[in-house]
PDB file of C-alpha atoms in Angstrom:
ATOM      1  CA  UNK A  12      67.075-146.415 -13.535  1.00  0.00           C
ATOM      2  CA  UNK A  13      68.132-144.593 -16.687  1.00  0.00           C
ATOM      3  CA  UNK A  14      65.041-142.373 -16.546  1.00  0.00           C
ATOM      4  CA  UNK A  15      65.925-140.682 -13.248  1.00  0.00           C
ATOM      5  CA  UNK A  16      68.687-138.110 -12.877  1.00  0.00           C
ATOM      6  CA  UNK A  17      71.985-139.333 -11.451  1.00  0.00           C
ATOM      7  CA  UNK A  18      72.819-138.389  -7.882  1.00  0.00           C
ATOM      8  CA  UNK A  19      69.387-138.935  -6.397  1.00  0.00           C
ATOM      9  CA  UNK A  20      70.044-142.412  -4.985  1.00  0.00           C
ATOM     10  CA  UNK A  21      69.604-142.529  -1.238  1.00  0.00           C
ATOM     11  CA  UNK A  22      67.290-139.532  -0.985  1.00  0.00           C
ATOM     12  CA  UNK A  23      63.891-139.777   0.608  1.00  0.00           C
ATOM     13  CA  UNK A  24      61.047-141.673  -1.012  1.00  0.00           C
ATOM     14  CA  UNK A  25      59.084-138.445  -1.151  1.00  0.00           C
ATOM     15  CA  UNK A  26      61.704-136.937  -3.450  1.00  0.00           C
ATOM     16  CA  UNK A  27      61.787-140.132  -5.533  1.00  0.00           C
ATOM     17  CA  UNK A  28      58.001-140.175  -5.696  1.00  0.00           C
ATOM     18  CA  UNK A  29      58.026-136.525  -6.838  1.00  0.00           C
ATOM     19  CA  UNK A  30      60.607-137.344  -9.518  1.00  0.00           C
ATOM     20  CA  UNK A  31      58.528-140.262 -10.773  1.00  0.00           C
ATOM     21  CA  UNK A  32      55.427-138.058 -10.797  1.00  0.00           C
ATOM     22  CA  UNK A  33      57.321-135.425 -12.777  1.00  0.00           C
ATOM     23  CA  UNK A  34      58.563-138.050 -15.232  1.00  0.00           C
ATOM     24  CA  UNK A  35      55.058-139.447 -15.587  1.00  0.00           C
ATOM     25  CA  UNK A  36      53.733-135.927 -16.214  1.00  0.00           C
ATOM     26  CA  UNK A  37      56.409-135.423 -18.884  1.00  0.00           C
ATOM     27  CA  UNK A  38      55.481-138.770 -20.384  1.00  0.00           C
ATOM     28  CA  UNK A  39      51.817-137.787 -20.408  1.00  0.00           C
ATOM     29  CA  UNK A  40      52.576-134.494 -22.157  1.00  0.00           C
ATOM     30  CA  UNK A  41      54.838-136.277 -24.643  1.00  0.00           C
ATOM     31  CA  UNK A  42      52.107-138.915 -25.192  1.00  0.00           C
ATOM     32  CA  UNK A  43      54.210-141.786 -23.841  1.00  0.00           C
ATOM     33  CA  UNK A  44      51.900-143.430 -21.368  1.00  0.00           C
ATOM     34  CA  UNK A  45      53.883-146.654 -21.362  1.00  0.00           C
ATOM     35  CA  UNK A  46      56.015-145.692 -18.380  1.00  0.00           C
ATOM     36  CA  UNK A  47      53.125-144.455 -16.237  1.00  0.00           C
ATOM     37  CA  UNK A  48      52.395-147.090 -13.653  1.00  0.00           C
ATOM     38  CA  UNK A  49      55.681-148.953 -14.091  1.00  0.00           C
ATOM     39  CA  UNK A  50      56.918-147.267 -10.906  1.00  0.00           C
ATOM     40  CA  UNK A  51      53.936-148.521  -8.948  1.00  0.00           C
ATOM     41  CA  UNK A  52      54.791-152.032 -10.088  1.00  0.00           C
ATOM     42  CA  UNK A  53      58.487-151.606  -9.262  1.00  0.00           C
ATOM     43  CA  UNK A  54      57.617-150.207  -5.824  1.00  0.00           C
ATOM     44  CA  UNK A  55      55.527-153.257  -5.001  1.00  0.00           C
ATOM     45  CA  UNK A  56      57.718-155.988  -6.483  1.00  0.00           C
ATOM     46  CA  UNK A  57      61.188-154.449  -6.539  1.00  0.00           C
ATOM     47  CA  UNK A  58      61.355-155.039 -10.323  1.00  0.00           C
ATOM     48  CA  UNK A  59      61.304-152.189 -12.782  1.00  0.00           C
ATOM     49  CA  UNK A  60      59.307-152.506 -15.997  1.00  0.00           C
ATOM     50  CA  UNK A  61      61.153-150.471 -18.624  1.00  0.00           C
ATOM     51  CA  UNK A  62      58.980-148.267 -20.809  1.00  0.00           C
ATOM     52  CA  UNK A  63      58.428-149.480 -24.329  1.00  0.00           C
ATOM     53  CA  UNK A  64      60.511-147.969 -27.068  1.00  0.00           C
ATOM     54  CA  UNK A  65      59.329-144.850 -28.864  1.00  0.00           C
ATOM     55  CA  UNK A  66      60.541-146.401 -32.112  1.00  0.00           C
ATOM     56  CA  UNK A  67      57.540-148.700 -32.383  1.00  0.00           C
ATOM     57  CA  UNK A  68      55.229-145.671 -32.237  1.00  0.00           C
ATOM     58  CA  UNK A  69      57.434-143.688 -34.604  1.00  0.00           C
ATOM     59  CA  UNK A  70      57.451-146.449 -37.213  1.00  0.00           C
ATOM     60  CA  UNK A  71      53.644-146.611 -37.329  1.00  0.00           C
ATOM     61  CA  UNK A  72      53.273-142.874 -37.962  1.00  0.00           C
ATOM     62  CA  UNK A  73      53.362-141.504 -41.454  1.00  0.00           C
ATOM     63  CA  UNK A  74      56.176-139.193 -42.479  1.00  0.00           C
ATOM     64  CA  UNK A  75      53.689-136.307 -42.511  1.00  0.00           C
ATOM     65  CA  UNK A  76      52.532-137.069 -38.960  1.00  0.00           C
ATOM     66  CA  UNK A  77      56.138-137.244 -37.701  1.00  0.00           C
ATOM     67  CA  UNK A  78      56.969-133.944 -39.406  1.00  0.00           C
ATOM     68  CA  UNK A  79      53.889-132.233 -37.977  1.00  0.00           C
ATOM     69  CA  UNK A  80      54.624-133.435 -34.442  1.00  0.00           C
ATOM     70  CA  UNK A  81      58.276-132.434 -34.710  1.00  0.00           C
ATOM     71  CA  UNK A  82      57.535-128.978 -36.140  1.00  0.00           C
ATOM     72  CA  UNK A  83      54.390-128.018 -34.214  1.00  0.00           C
ATOM     73  CA  UNK A  84      55.239-129.192 -30.693  1.00  0.00           C
ATOM     74  CA  UNK A  85      57.221-126.061 -29.843  1.00  0.00           C
ATOM     75  CA  UNK A  86      54.618-123.755 -31.379  1.00  0.00           C
ATOM     76  CA  UNK A  87      51.824-125.379 -29.404  1.00  0.00           C
ATOM     77  CA  UNK A  88      53.632-125.487 -26.059  1.00  0.00           C
ATOM     78  CA  UNK A  89      55.220-122.030 -26.290  1.00  0.00           C
ATOM     79  CA  UNK A  90      52.483-119.998 -27.985  1.00  0.00           C
ATOM     80  CA  UNK A  91      49.090-121.691 -28.284  1.00  0.00           C
ATOM     81  CA  UNK A  92      48.860-123.369 -24.854  1.00  0.00           C
ATOM     82  CA  UNK A  93      49.705-120.189 -22.878  1.00  0.00           C
ATOM     83  CA  UNK A  94      47.300-118.250 -25.099  1.00  0.00           C
ATOM     84  CA  UNK A  95      44.547-120.760 -24.261  1.00  0.00           C
ATOM     85  CA  UNK A  96      45.216-120.388 -20.522  1.00  0.00           C
ATOM     86  CA  UNK A  97      45.175-116.593 -20.873  1.00  0.00           C
ATOM     87  CA  UNK A  98      41.907-116.815 -22.849  1.00  0.00           C
ATOM     88  CA  UNK A  99      40.356-118.940 -20.107  1.00  0.00           C
ATOM     89  CA  UNK A 100      41.591-116.501 -17.472  1.00  0.00           C
ATOM     90  CA  UNK A 101      40.062-113.554 -19.311  1.00  0.00           C
ATOM     91  CA  UNK A 102      36.707-115.362 -19.473  1.00  0.00           C
ATOM     92  CA  UNK A 103      36.794-116.027 -15.723  1.00  0.00           C
ATOM     93  CA  UNK A 104      34.870-113.231 -14.023  1.00  0.00           C
ATOM     94  CA  UNK A 105      35.626-113.420 -10.292  1.00  0.00           C
ATOM     95  CA  UNK A 106      33.177-110.557  -9.695  1.00  0.00           C
ATOM     96  CA  UNK A 107      30.307-112.909 -10.558  1.00  0.00           C
ATOM     97  CA  UNK A 108      31.090-114.954  -7.445  1.00  0.00           C
ATOM     98  CA  UNK A 109      29.934-112.492  -4.825  1.00  0.00           C
ATOM     99  CA  UNK A 110      28.236-112.960  -1.532  1.00  0.00           C
ATOM    100  CA  UNK A 111      28.402-115.713   1.029  1.00  0.00           C
ATOM    101  CA  UNK A 112      26.009-118.008  -0.847  1.00  0.00           C
ATOM    102  CA  UNK A 113      28.161-118.105  -4.001  1.00  0.00           C
ATOM    103  CA  UNK A 114      31.395-118.640  -2.058  1.00  0.00           C
ATOM    104  CA  UNK A 115      29.711-121.466  -0.103  1.00  0.00           C
ATOM    105  CA  UNK A 116      28.776-122.987  -3.478  1.00  0.00           C
ATOM    106  CA  UNK A 117      32.441-122.745  -4.568  1.00  0.00           C
ATOM    107  CA  UNK A 118      33.485-124.501  -1.346  1.00  0.00           C
ATOM    108  CA  UNK A 119      30.868-127.210  -1.928  1.00  0.00           C
ATOM    109  CA  UNK A 120      32.047-127.711  -5.530  1.00  0.00           C
ATOM    110  CA  UNK A 121      35.652-128.048  -4.319  1.00  0.00           C
ATOM    111  CA  UNK A 122      34.588-130.505  -1.601  1.00  0.00           C
ATOM    112  CA  UNK A 123      32.530-132.696  -3.951  1.00  0.00           C
ATOM    113  CA  UNK A 124      35.222-132.651  -6.647  1.00  0.00           C
ATOM    114  CA  UNK A 125      37.929-133.550  -4.126  1.00  0.00           C
ATOM    115  CA  UNK A 126      35.954-136.335  -2.482  1.00  0.00           C
ATOM    116  CA  UNK A 127      35.087-137.770  -5.890  1.00  0.00           C
ATOM    117  CA  UNK A 128      38.567-137.857  -7.407  1.00  0.00           C
ATOM    118  CA  UNK A 129      40.724-138.198  -4.292  1.00  0.00           C
ATOM    119  CA  UNK A 130      38.370-140.641  -2.601  1.00  0.00           C
ATOM    120  CA  UNK A 131      37.877-142.803  -5.687  1.00  0.00           C
ATOM    121  CA  UNK A 132      41.611-142.941  -6.381  1.00  0.00           C
ATOM    122  CA  UNK A 133      42.427-143.680  -2.739  1.00  0.00           C
ATOM    123  CA  UNK A 134      39.968-146.571  -2.600  1.00  0.00           C
ATOM    124  CA  UNK A 135      41.175-147.997  -5.925  1.00  0.00           C
ATOM    125  CA  UNK A 136      44.839-147.714  -4.872  1.00  0.00           C
ATOM    126  CA  UNK A 137      44.166-149.435  -1.540  1.00  0.00           C
ATOM    127  CA  UNK A 138      42.210-152.146  -3.338  1.00  0.00           C
ATOM    128  CA  UNK A 139      45.228-152.622  -5.625  1.00  0.00           C
ATOM    129  CA  UNK A 140      47.483-153.197  -2.623  1.00  0.00           C
ATOM    130  CA  UNK A 141      49.155-149.841  -2.001  1.00  0.00           C
ATOM    131  CA  UNK A 142      49.713-148.749   1.591  1.00  0.00           C
ATOM    132  CA  UNK A 143      47.692-145.827   2.960  1.00  0.00           C
ATOM    133  CA  UNK A 144      50.362-143.150   2.415  1.00  0.00           C
ATOM    134  CA  UNK A 145      51.111-144.058  -1.190  1.00  0.00           C
ATOM    135  CA  UNK A 146      47.401-144.483  -1.901  1.00  0.00           C
ATOM    136  CA  UNK A 147      46.807-141.017  -0.463  1.00  0.00           C
ATOM    137  CA  UNK A 148      49.684-139.660  -2.573  1.00  0.00           C
ATOM    138  CA  UNK A 149      48.143-141.143  -5.694  1.00  0.00           C
ATOM    139  CA  UNK A 150      44.756-139.709  -4.719  1.00  0.00           C
ATOM    140  CA  UNK A 151      46.304-136.257  -4.300  1.00  0.00           C
ATOM    141  CA  UNK A 152      47.979-136.471  -7.714  1.00  0.00           C
ATOM    142  CA  UNK A 153      44.727-137.582  -9.344  1.00  0.00           C
ATOM    143  CA  UNK A 154      42.835-134.726  -7.667  1.00  0.00           C
ATOM    144  CA  UNK A 155      44.552-132.105  -9.816  1.00  0.00           C
ATOM    145  CA  UNK A 156      42.576-130.710 -12.707  1.00  0.00           C
ATOM    146  CA  UNK A 157      44.098-130.008 -16.039  1.00  0.00           C
ATOM    147  CA  UNK A 158      43.811-128.815 -19.562  1.00  0.00           C
ATOM    148  CA  UNK A 159      40.986-131.182 -20.497  1.00  0.00           C
ATOM    149  CA  UNK A 160      38.684-129.764 -17.843  1.00  0.00           C
ATOM    150  CA  UNK A 161      39.367-126.219 -19.015  1.00  0.00           C
ATOM    151  CA  UNK A 162      38.647-127.213 -22.610  1.00  0.00           C
ATOM    152  CA  UNK A 163      35.336-128.806 -21.609  1.00  0.00           C
ATOM    153  CA  UNK A 164      34.413-125.772 -19.493  1.00  0.00           C
ATOM    154  CA  UNK A 165      35.138-123.393 -22.379  1.00  0.00           C
ATOM    155  CA  UNK A 166      33.063-125.501 -24.774  1.00  0.00           C
ATOM    156  CA  UNK A 167      30.256-125.633 -22.213  1.00  0.00           C
ATOM    157  CA  UNK A 168      30.363-121.864 -21.820  1.00  0.00           C
ATOM    158  CA  UNK A 169      30.346-121.343 -25.590  1.00  0.00           C
ATOM    159  CA  UNK A 170      27.331-123.653 -26.008  1.00  0.00           C
ATOM    160  CA  UNK A 171      25.452-122.030 -23.131  1.00  0.00           C
ATOM    161  CA  UNK A 172      25.454-125.224 -21.058  1.00  0.00           C
ATOM    162  CA  UNK A 173      27.477-123.579 -18.293  1.00  0.00           C
ATOM    163  CA  UNK A 174      26.631-120.103 -17.045  1.00  0.00           C
ATOM    164  CA  UNK A 175      29.444-117.555 -16.645  1.00  0.00           C
ATOM    165  CA  UNK A 176      29.058-117.786 -12.852  1.00  0.00           C
ATOM    166  CA  UNK A 177      29.300-121.584 -12.822  1.00  0.00           C
ATOM    167  CA  UNK A 178      32.220-121.387 -15.276  1.00  0.00           C
ATOM    168  CA  UNK A 179      34.063-119.123 -12.837  1.00  0.00           C
ATOM    169  CA  UNK A 180      33.252-121.407  -9.899  1.00  0.00           C
ATOM    170  CA  UNK A 181      34.550-124.472 -11.762  1.00  0.00           C
ATOM    171  CA  UNK A 182      37.724-122.688 -12.883  1.00  0.00           C
ATOM    172  CA  UNK A 183      38.323-121.664  -9.252  1.00  0.00           C
ATOM    173  CA  UNK A 184      37.859-125.300  -8.211  1.00  0.00           C
ATOM    174  CA  UNK A 185      40.379-126.405 -10.852  1.00  0.00           C
ATOM    175  CA  UNK A 186      42.885-123.824  -9.642  1.00  0.00           C
ATOM    176  CA  UNK A 187      42.467-124.614  -5.939  1.00  0.00           C
ATOM    177  CA  UNK A 188      42.742-128.385  -6.356  1.00  0.00           C
ATOM    178  CA  UNK A 189      45.764-128.078  -8.647  1.00  0.00           C
ATOM    179  CA  UNK A 190      47.647-125.541  -6.502  1.00  0.00           C
ATOM    180  CA  UNK A 191      46.927-127.547  -3.337  1.00  0.00           C
ATOM    181  CA  UNK A 192      48.546-130.660  -4.824  1.00  0.00           C
ATOM    182  CA  UNK A 193      52.173-129.967  -3.850  1.00  0.00           C
ATOM    183  CA  UNK A 194      51.740-129.115  -0.145  1.00  0.00           C
ATOM    184  CA  UNK A 195      49.123-131.826   0.362  1.00  0.00           C
ATOM    185  CA  UNK A 196      51.319-134.405  -1.417  1.00  0.00           C
ATOM    186  CA  UNK A 197      54.271-133.525   0.802  1.00  0.00           C
ATOM    187  CA  UNK A 198      52.065-133.832   3.889  1.00  0.00           C
ATOM    188  CA  UNK A 199      50.633-137.165   2.710  1.00  0.00           C
ATOM    189  CA  UNK A 200      54.075-138.625   2.032  1.00  0.00           C
ATOM    190  CA  UNK A 201      55.975-137.081   4.974  1.00  0.00           C
ATOM    191  CA  UNK A 202      58.001-139.679   6.806  1.00  0.00           C
ATOM    192  CA  UNK A 203      58.098-142.142   3.895  1.00  0.00           C
ATOM    193  CA  UNK A 204      61.627-143.474   3.400  1.00  0.00           C
ATOM    194  CA  UNK A 205      63.278-145.803   0.887  1.00  0.00           C
TER     195      UNK A 205
END
């Protein structure tokens, strides 16, 4: 396919799956969700669905919108996004999570969050016809937490809906589930070949 780097043909399916996941992440960040899921279809049927052209989206945007996207993308990704993550990190007070009871609560939050997202995705993927390993891989990828959760947590903290202790616990859960994705994905997809 023209979306994958040359020279990767014949490598393991795990590597190909990782490349597709990376491309889908890039597509998500670039707001091109058309190619997400096309790999699942091509894996099941052997046919690839090419992503739709960006030109159709470009033509519907005003000149001002195109100029803003073109000129602000670098500013947002290089300056504002890291500043937001640093801001969230500075608001996270690990010292508030002290004692066995609080750490058990963190473990329970991680368990419930993982069972909810991983389990729901696994069941849906199996129901859609994926084999167990690929369904587990999809569940692992869906179990990561991202920017949206951190935004909601910060808003909740600002409005007083979430206490500083719960905020810290939920940020820890987001970090643990996101960092665990790579090793767990490799374990889930070990032994998968083309």
